[in-house]
Coordinates of C-alpha atoms in Angstrom, one line a residue:
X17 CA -176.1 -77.4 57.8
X18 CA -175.0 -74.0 59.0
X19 CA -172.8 -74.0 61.7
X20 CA -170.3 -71.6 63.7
X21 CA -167.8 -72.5 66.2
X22 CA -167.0 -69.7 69.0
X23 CA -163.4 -70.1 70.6
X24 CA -162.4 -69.7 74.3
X25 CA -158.7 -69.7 75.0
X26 CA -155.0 -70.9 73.7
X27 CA -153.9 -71.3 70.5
X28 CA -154.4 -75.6 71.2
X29 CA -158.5 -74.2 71.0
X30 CA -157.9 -71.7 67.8
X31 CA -156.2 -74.5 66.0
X32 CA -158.8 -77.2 66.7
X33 CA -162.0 -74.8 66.1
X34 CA -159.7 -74.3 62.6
X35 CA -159.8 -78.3 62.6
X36 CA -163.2 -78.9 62.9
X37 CA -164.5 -76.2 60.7
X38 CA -162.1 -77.9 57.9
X39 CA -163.8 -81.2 58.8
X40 CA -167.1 -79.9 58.7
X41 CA -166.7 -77.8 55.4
X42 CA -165.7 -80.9 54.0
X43 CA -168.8 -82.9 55.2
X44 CA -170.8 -80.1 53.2
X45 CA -171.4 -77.8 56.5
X46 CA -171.4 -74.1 55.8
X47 CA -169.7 -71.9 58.3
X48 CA -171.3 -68.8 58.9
X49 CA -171.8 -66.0 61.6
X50 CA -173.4 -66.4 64.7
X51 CA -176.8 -64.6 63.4
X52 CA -177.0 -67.0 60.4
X53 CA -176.3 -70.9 62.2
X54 CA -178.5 -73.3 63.2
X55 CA -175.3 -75.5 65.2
X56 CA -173.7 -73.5 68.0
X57 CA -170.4 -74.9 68.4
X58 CA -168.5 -73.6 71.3
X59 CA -164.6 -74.4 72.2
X60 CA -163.8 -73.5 75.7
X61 CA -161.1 -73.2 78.2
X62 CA -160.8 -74.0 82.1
X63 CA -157.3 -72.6 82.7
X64 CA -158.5 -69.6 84.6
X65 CA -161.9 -69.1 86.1
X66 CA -162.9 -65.8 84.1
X67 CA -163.0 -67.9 80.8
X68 CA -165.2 -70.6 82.3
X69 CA -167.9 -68.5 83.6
X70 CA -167.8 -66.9 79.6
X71 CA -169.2 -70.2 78.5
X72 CA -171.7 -70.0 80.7
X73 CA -172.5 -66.6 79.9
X74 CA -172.6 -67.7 76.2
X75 CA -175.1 -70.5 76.6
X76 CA -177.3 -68.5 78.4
X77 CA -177.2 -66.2 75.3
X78 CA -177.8 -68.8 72.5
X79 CA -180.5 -70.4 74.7
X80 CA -183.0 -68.4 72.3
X81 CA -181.5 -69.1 69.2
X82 CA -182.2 -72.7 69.6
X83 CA -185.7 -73.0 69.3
X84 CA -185.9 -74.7 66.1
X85 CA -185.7 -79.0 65.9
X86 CA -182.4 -78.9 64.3
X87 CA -180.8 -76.3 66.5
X88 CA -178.3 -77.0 69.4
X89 CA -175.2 -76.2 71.3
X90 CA -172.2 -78.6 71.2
X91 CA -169.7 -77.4 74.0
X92 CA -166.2 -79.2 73.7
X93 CA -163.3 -78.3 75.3
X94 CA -161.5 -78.6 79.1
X95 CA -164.5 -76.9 80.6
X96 CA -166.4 -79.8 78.4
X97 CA -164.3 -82.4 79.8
X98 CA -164.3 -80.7 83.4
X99 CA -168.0 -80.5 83.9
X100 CA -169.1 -83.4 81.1
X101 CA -172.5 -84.1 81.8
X102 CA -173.1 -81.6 83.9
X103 CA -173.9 -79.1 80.8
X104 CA -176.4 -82.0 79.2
X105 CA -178.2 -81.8 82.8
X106 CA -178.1 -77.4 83.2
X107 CA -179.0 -76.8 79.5
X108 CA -181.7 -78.3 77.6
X109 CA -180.3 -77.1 74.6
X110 CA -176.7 -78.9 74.8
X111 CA -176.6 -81.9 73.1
X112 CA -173.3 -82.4 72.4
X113 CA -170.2 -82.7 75.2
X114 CA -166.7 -83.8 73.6
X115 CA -163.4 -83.1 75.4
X116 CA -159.7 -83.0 74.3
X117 CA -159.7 -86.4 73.0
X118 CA -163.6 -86.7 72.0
X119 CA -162.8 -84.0 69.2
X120 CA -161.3 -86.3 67.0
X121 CA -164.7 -87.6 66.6
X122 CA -166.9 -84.8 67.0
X123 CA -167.7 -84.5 63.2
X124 CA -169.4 -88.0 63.2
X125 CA -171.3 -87.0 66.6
X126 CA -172.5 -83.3 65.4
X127 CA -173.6 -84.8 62.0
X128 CA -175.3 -87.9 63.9
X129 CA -177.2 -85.5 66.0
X130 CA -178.4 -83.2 63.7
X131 CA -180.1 -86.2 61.9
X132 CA -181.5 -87.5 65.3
X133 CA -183.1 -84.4 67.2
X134 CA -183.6 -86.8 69.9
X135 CA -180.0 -87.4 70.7
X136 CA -177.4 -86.3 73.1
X137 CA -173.9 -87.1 73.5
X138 CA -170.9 -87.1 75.6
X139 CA -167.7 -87.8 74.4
X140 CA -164.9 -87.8 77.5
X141 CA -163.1 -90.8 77.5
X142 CA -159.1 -89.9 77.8
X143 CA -157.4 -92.0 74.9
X144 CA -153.7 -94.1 75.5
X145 CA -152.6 -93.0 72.1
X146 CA -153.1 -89.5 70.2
X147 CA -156.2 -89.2 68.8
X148 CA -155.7 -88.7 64.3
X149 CA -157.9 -87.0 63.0
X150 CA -159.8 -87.2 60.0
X151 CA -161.5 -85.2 57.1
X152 CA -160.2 -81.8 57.8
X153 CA -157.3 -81.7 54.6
X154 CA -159.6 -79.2 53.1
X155 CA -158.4 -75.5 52.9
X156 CA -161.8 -73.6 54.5
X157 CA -162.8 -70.5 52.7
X158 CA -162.0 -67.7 54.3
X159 CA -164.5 -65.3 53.2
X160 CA -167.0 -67.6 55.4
X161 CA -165.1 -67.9 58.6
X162 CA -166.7 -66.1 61.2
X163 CA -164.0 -63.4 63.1
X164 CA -161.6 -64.7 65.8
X165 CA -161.1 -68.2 64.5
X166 CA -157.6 -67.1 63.7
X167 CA -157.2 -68.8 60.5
X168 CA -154.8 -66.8 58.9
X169 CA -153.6 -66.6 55.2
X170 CA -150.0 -68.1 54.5
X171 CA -149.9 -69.3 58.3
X172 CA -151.1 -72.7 60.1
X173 CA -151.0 -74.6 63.2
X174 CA -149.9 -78.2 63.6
X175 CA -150.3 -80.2 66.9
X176 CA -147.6 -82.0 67.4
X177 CA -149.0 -83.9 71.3
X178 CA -152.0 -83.4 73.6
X179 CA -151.6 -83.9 77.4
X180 CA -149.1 -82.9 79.6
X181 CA -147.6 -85.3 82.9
X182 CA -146.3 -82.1 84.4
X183 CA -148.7 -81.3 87.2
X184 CA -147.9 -78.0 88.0
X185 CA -149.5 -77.1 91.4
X186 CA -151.7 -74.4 89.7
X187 CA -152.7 -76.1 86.4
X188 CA -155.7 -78.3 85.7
X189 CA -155.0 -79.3 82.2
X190 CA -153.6 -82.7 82.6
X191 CA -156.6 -83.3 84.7
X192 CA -158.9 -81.7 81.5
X193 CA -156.0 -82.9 78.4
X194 CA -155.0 -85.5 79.8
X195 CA -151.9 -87.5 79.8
X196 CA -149.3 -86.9 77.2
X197 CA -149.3 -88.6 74.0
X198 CA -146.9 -87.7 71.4
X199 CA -148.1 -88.0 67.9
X200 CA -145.8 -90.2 65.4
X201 CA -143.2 -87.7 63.9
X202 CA -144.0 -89.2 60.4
X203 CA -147.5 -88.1 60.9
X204 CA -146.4 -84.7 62.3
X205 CA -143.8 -84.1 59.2
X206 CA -146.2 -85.3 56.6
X207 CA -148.8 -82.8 58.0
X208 CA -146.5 -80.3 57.7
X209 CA -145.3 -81.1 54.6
X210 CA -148.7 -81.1 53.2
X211 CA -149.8 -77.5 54.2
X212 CA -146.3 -76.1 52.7
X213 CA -147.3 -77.8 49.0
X214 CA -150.8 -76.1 49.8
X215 CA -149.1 -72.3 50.3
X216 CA -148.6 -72.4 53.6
X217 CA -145.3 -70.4 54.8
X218 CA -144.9 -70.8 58.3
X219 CA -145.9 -73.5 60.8
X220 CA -146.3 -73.2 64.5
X221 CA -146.0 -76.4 65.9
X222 CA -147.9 -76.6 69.3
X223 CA -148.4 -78.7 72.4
X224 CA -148.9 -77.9 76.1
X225 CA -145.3 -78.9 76.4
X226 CA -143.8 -79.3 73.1
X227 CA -140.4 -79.9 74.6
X228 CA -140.9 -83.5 76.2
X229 CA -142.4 -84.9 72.4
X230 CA -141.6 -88.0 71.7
X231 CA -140.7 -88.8 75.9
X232 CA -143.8 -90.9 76.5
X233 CA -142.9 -93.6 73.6
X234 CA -139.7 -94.4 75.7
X235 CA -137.3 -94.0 73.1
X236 CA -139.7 -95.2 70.0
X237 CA -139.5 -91.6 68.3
X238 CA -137.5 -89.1 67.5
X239 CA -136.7 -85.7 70.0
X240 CA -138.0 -82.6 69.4
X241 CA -135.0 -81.5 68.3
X242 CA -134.8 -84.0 65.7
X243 CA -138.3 -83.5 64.9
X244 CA -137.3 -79.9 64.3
X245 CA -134.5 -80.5 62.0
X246 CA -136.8 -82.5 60.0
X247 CA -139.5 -80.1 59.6
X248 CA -136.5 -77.1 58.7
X249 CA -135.6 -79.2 55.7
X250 CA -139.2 -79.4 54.1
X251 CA -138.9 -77.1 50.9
X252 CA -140.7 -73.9 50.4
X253 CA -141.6 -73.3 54.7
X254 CA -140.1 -70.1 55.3
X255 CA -140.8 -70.1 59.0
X256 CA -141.3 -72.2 62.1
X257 CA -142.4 -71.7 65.1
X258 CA -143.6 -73.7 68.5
X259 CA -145.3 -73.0 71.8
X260 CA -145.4 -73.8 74.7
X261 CA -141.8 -74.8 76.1
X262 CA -141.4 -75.7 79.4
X263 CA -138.1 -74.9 81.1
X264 CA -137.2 -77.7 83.0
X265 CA -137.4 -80.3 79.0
X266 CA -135.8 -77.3 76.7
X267 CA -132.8 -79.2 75.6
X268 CA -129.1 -78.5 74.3
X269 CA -129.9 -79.2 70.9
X270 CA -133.2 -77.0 70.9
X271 CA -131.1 -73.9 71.7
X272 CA -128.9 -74.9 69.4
X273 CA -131.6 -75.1 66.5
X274 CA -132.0 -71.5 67.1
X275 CA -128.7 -70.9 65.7
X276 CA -128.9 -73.6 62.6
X277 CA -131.9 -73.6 61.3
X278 CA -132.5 -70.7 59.0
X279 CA -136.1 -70.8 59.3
X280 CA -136.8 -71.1 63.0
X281 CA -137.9 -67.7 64.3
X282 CA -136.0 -66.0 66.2
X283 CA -138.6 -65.9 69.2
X284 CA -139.5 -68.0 72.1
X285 CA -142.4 -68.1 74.6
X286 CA -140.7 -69.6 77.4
X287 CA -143.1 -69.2 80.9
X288 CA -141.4 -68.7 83.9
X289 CA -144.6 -67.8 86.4
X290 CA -142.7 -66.4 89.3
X291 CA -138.9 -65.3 89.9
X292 CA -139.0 -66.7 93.5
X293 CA -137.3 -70.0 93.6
X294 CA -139.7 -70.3 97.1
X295 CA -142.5 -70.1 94.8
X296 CA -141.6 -71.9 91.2
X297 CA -140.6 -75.0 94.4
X298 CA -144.5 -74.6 95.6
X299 CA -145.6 -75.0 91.8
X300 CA -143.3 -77.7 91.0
X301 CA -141.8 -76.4 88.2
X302 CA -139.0 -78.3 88.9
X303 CA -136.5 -75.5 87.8
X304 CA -134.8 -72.2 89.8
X305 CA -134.1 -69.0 88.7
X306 CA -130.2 -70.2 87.9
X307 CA -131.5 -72.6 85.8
X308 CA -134.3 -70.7 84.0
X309 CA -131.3 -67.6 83.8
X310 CA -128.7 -69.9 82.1
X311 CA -131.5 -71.0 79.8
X312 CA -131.9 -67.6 78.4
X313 CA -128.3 -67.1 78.0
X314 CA -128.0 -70.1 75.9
X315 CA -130.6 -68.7 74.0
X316 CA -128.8 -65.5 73.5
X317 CA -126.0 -66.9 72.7
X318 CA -127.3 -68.9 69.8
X319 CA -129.1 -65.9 68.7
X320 CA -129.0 -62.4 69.8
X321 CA -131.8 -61.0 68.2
X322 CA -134.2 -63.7 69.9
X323 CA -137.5 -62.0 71.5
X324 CA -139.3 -64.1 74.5
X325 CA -142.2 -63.5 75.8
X326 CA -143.4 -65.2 78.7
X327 CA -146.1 -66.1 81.4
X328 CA -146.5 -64.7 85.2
X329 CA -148.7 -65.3 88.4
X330 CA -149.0 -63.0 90.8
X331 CA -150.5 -63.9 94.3
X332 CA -149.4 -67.5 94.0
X333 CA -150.4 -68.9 97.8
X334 CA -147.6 -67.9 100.4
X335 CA -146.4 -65.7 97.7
X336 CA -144.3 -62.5 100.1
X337 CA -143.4 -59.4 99.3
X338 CA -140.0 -60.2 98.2
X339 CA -141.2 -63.4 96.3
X340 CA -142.8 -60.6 94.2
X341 CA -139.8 -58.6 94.0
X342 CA -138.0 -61.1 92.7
X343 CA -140.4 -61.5 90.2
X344 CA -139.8 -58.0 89.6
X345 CA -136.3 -58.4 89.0
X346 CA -136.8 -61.2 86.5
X347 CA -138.6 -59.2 84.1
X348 CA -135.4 -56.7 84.2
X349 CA -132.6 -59.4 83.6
X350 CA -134.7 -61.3 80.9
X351 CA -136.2 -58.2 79.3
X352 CA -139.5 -60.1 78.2
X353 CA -141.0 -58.1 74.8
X354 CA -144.2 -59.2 76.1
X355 CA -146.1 -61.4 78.4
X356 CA -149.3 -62.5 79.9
X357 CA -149.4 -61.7 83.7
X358 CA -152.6 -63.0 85.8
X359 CA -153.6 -63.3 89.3
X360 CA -153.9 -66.9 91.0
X361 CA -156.9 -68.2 90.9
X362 CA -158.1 -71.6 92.5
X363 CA -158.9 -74.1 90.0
X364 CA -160.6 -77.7 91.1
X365 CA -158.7 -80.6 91.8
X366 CA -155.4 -78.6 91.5
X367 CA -152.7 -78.9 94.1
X368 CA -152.7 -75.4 95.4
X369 CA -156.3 -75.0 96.1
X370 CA -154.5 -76.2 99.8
X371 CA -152.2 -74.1 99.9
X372 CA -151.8 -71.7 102.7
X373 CA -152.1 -68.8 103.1
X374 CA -153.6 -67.3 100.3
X375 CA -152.6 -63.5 99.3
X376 CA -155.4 -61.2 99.8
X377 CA -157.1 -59.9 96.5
X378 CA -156.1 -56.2 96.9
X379 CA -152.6 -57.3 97.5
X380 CA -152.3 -59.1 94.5
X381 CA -153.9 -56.7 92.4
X382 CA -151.7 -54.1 93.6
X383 CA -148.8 -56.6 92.8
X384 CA -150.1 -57.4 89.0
X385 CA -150.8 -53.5 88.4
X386 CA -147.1 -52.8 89.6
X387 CA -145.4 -56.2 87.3
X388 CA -148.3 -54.9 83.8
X389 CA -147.0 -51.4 84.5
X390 CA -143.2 -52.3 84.5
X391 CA -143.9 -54.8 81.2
X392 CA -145.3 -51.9 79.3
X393 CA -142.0 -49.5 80.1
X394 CA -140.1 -52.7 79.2
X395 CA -142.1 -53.4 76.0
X396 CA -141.8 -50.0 74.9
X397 CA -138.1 -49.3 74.8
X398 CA -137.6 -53.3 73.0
X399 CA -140.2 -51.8 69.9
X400 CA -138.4 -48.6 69.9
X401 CA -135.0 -49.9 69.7
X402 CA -136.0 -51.3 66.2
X403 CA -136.7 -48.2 64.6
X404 CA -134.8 -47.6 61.7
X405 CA -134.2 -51.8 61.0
X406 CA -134.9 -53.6 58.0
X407 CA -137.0 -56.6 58.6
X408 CA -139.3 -59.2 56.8
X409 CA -143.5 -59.1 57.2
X410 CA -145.2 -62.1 56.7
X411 CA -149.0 -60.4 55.8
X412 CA -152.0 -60.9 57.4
X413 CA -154.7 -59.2 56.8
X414 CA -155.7 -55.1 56.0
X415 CA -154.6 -53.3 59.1
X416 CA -157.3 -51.2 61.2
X417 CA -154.9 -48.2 60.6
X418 CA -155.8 -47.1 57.3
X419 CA -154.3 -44.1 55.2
X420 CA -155.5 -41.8 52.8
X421 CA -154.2 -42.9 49.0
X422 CA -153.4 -46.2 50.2
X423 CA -153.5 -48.6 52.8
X424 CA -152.2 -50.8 55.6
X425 CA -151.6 -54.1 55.6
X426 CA -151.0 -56.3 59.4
X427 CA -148.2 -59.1 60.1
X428 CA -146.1 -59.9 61.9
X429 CA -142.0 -60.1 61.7
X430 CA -139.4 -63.2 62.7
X431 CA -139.6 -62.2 65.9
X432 CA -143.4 -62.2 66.4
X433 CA -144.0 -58.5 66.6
X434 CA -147.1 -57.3 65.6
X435 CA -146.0 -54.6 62.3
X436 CA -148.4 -52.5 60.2
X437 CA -147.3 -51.9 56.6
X438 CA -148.5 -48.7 54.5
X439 CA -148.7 -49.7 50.8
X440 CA -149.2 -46.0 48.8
X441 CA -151.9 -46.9 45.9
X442 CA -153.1 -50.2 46.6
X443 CA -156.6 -50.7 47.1
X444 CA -158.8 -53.0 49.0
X445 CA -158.9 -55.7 46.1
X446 CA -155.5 -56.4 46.4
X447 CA -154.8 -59.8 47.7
X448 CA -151.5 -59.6 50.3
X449 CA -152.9 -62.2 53.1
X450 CA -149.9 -65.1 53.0
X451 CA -147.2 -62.6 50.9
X452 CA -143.9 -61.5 52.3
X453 CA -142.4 -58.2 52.3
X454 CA -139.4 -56.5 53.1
X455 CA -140.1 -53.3 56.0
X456 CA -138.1 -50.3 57.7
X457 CA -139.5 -49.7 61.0
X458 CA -140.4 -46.1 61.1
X459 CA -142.6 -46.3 64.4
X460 CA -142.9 -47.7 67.7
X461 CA -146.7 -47.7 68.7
X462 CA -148.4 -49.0 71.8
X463 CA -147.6 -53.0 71.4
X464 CA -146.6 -52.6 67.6
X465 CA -144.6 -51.6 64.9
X466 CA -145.1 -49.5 61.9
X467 CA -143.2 -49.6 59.0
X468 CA -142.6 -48.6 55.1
X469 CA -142.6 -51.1 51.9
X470 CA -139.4 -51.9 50.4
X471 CA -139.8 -53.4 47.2
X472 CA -143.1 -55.6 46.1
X473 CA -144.2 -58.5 48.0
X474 CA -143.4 -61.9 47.3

């Protein structure tokens, strides 16, 4: 069968499209464009309201393309486990409805269905444990992966939990994840020890709050911190990485990792979502700014050149002028190289949908103009300042900034940063996706770096 997964949201959705199209390579699937499948498989994201009504949009799209017996839509997914049957009921064409959980056995449902054209399925059932899942070891070709997967040469994602008990007052994903459930740190490591004997190079370790692993098997596992030593020591992985951290769980021994371990990159998404301790207390983030503050200095402490990135809402209900302000002056003490900065929006079921009163739309787009405007300046002078600095590129893929008599490769450095590479007389043939490389910055560019080859990649 041909099949080809499209991908809404986090990296959580790139890495289990990248799962399932593993699995389903395995199963003797081909995965090809969007003109070429007969499957339509579509990973989607409820966080905000603008992805959601994408899906939508989508399905209306591939409603022609599924004319023939064997040709349908699975959608999986929050917006999947938000609207479950829903989809089955609004689109003929659906067949297929698996959520967070259900993915795990999506392979068996997609090929069952496309033997039985009569067939439809929801998967939605939340599971007590994590979920294993099976029959995507295989490396996919990447040649055949259609763009904006994200599966990337020398680079791969590991889950390391599902869920999250937070309950922020804006979020709806432990109402579409779930609980939290920690995987076994055996598991995790073996995983991760796998892809490194495969060629992998660096590992980013995800979760929707990889901080509290291992908290919801009351003392049966091992921390995160531990869990992070463990992975350091695996031979050959030349970098680690994790997101997302949540504030109020980063622990001593986490901050201290950034210090120790040789391999963890020196950068950190940490969200924050507002500077007002009014507001973060109306979220329930269960943190203030002192807190959140000290955090970053114990960061900086363990290592100086660390780059964070972070989260923002603007517009949060009750959210005053000087709420913003102090928003303001958060990105000023922290610095932030980058972040992603969005206006509230109500989401169902969440706690804030009652909160009063709500800021008016011009306000708050005036408000996240003001906060993208002064993260720009911000991001600007942090790429600059590395001009003229040695660092290491782990390649990605050829660069859309081409030069004449060469040309230029993408990656990214320790810290993240997005760098393009100009290598003078290699051609397109050449094979540099997973290889390392020693740069010089020579330009600071929009949101990236530019920089010249020093010696041959490795």
């Amino acid at each position: 069968m041909k099949f080809t997964v499209l991908t809404f949201g986090c990296q959580m959705n790139v890495h289990d499209s990248d799962w399932l199209i593993r699995a389903m390579e395995s199963r003797g699937w081909t995965a090809v464009s969007e003109s070429e499948a007969d499957i339509f498989i579509i990973n989607t994201c409820s966080v905000r309201e603008k992805p959601e009504q994408k899906v939508y949009s989508v399905l209306g799209r591939l409603a022609p393309l599924c004319k023939n017996p064997g040709s349908f839509v699975a959608v999986g997914g929050c917006v999947a486990q938000q609207i479950g049957e829903g989809f089955l009921e609004k689109f003929p064409h659906v067949r297929l409805v698996f959520g967070s959980d259900g993915i795990a056995q999506a392979p068996d449902a997609l090929e069952d269905l496309a033997a039985n054209h009569e067939k439809r399925l929801v998967l939605n059932d939340f599971l007590k444990d994590y979920p294993e899942r099976e029959g995507g070891e295989v490396q996919p070709n990447l040649d055949l992966i259609p763009p904006g997967i994200g599966t990337i040469p020398g680079q791969a994602f590991v889950n390391i939990m599902q869920g999250c008990d937070n309950f922020c007052a804006y979020c709806i994903v432990p109402y579409t994840r779930g609980r939290q459930k920690s995987r076994e740190s055996e598991a995790v490591v073996k995983e991760c020890r796998h892809l490194v004997n495969s060629g992998i190079r660096e590992i980013t370790l995800l979760g929707q709050n990889v901080n509290s692993f291992g908290m919801d098997k009351k003392g049966e596992d091992i921390s995160f911190a531990q869990l992070l030593y463990k992975i350091s020591a695996i031979e050959g992985l030349e970098r680690i990485r994790f997101t997302t951290s949540h504030p109020k769980d980063i622990a001593p021994e986490v901050i201290k990792a950034f210090g120790e371990l040789p391999n963890l990159c020196p950068s950190l998404h940490l969200p924050v979502q507002s500077g007002s301790d009014n507001i973060l207390k109306k979220m329930g983030r269960k943190y203030d700014r002192e807190r959140y503050l000290g955090i970053v200095e114990g960061l900086k402490e363990a290592c100086p050149d660390i780059s964070l990135t972070t989260d923002l809402i603007v517009g949060f209900p009750g959210e005053t002028d000087e709420d913003f302000e102090q928003t303001m002056d958060m990105l000023e003490r922290v610095r932030y190289e980058s972040s992603f900065s969005f206006k509230y929006s109500d989401r169902p079921g969440v706690a804030a949908v009652k909160m009063k009163p709500k800021v008016p739309e011009d306000v708050a787009q005036a408000r996240l103009a003001r906060l993208q405007e002064r993260q720009n300046r911000i991001t600007r002078e942090s790429l600059e300042a590395l001009i003229g600095r040695d660092t290491v590129v782990l390649l990605e893929r050829p660069s859309k900034r081409q030069e004449t008599g060469g040309m230029s490769w993408r990656g990214k450095d320790p810290g993240g940063r997005v760098v393009n590479v100009y290598f003078a007389g290699y051609g397109e043939e050449q094979k540099l996706g997973g290889k390392l490389v020693k740069v010089k910055i020579t330009e600071a560019k929009n949101h990236s770096l530019v920089g010249a080859k020093v010696g041959e990649p490795w």
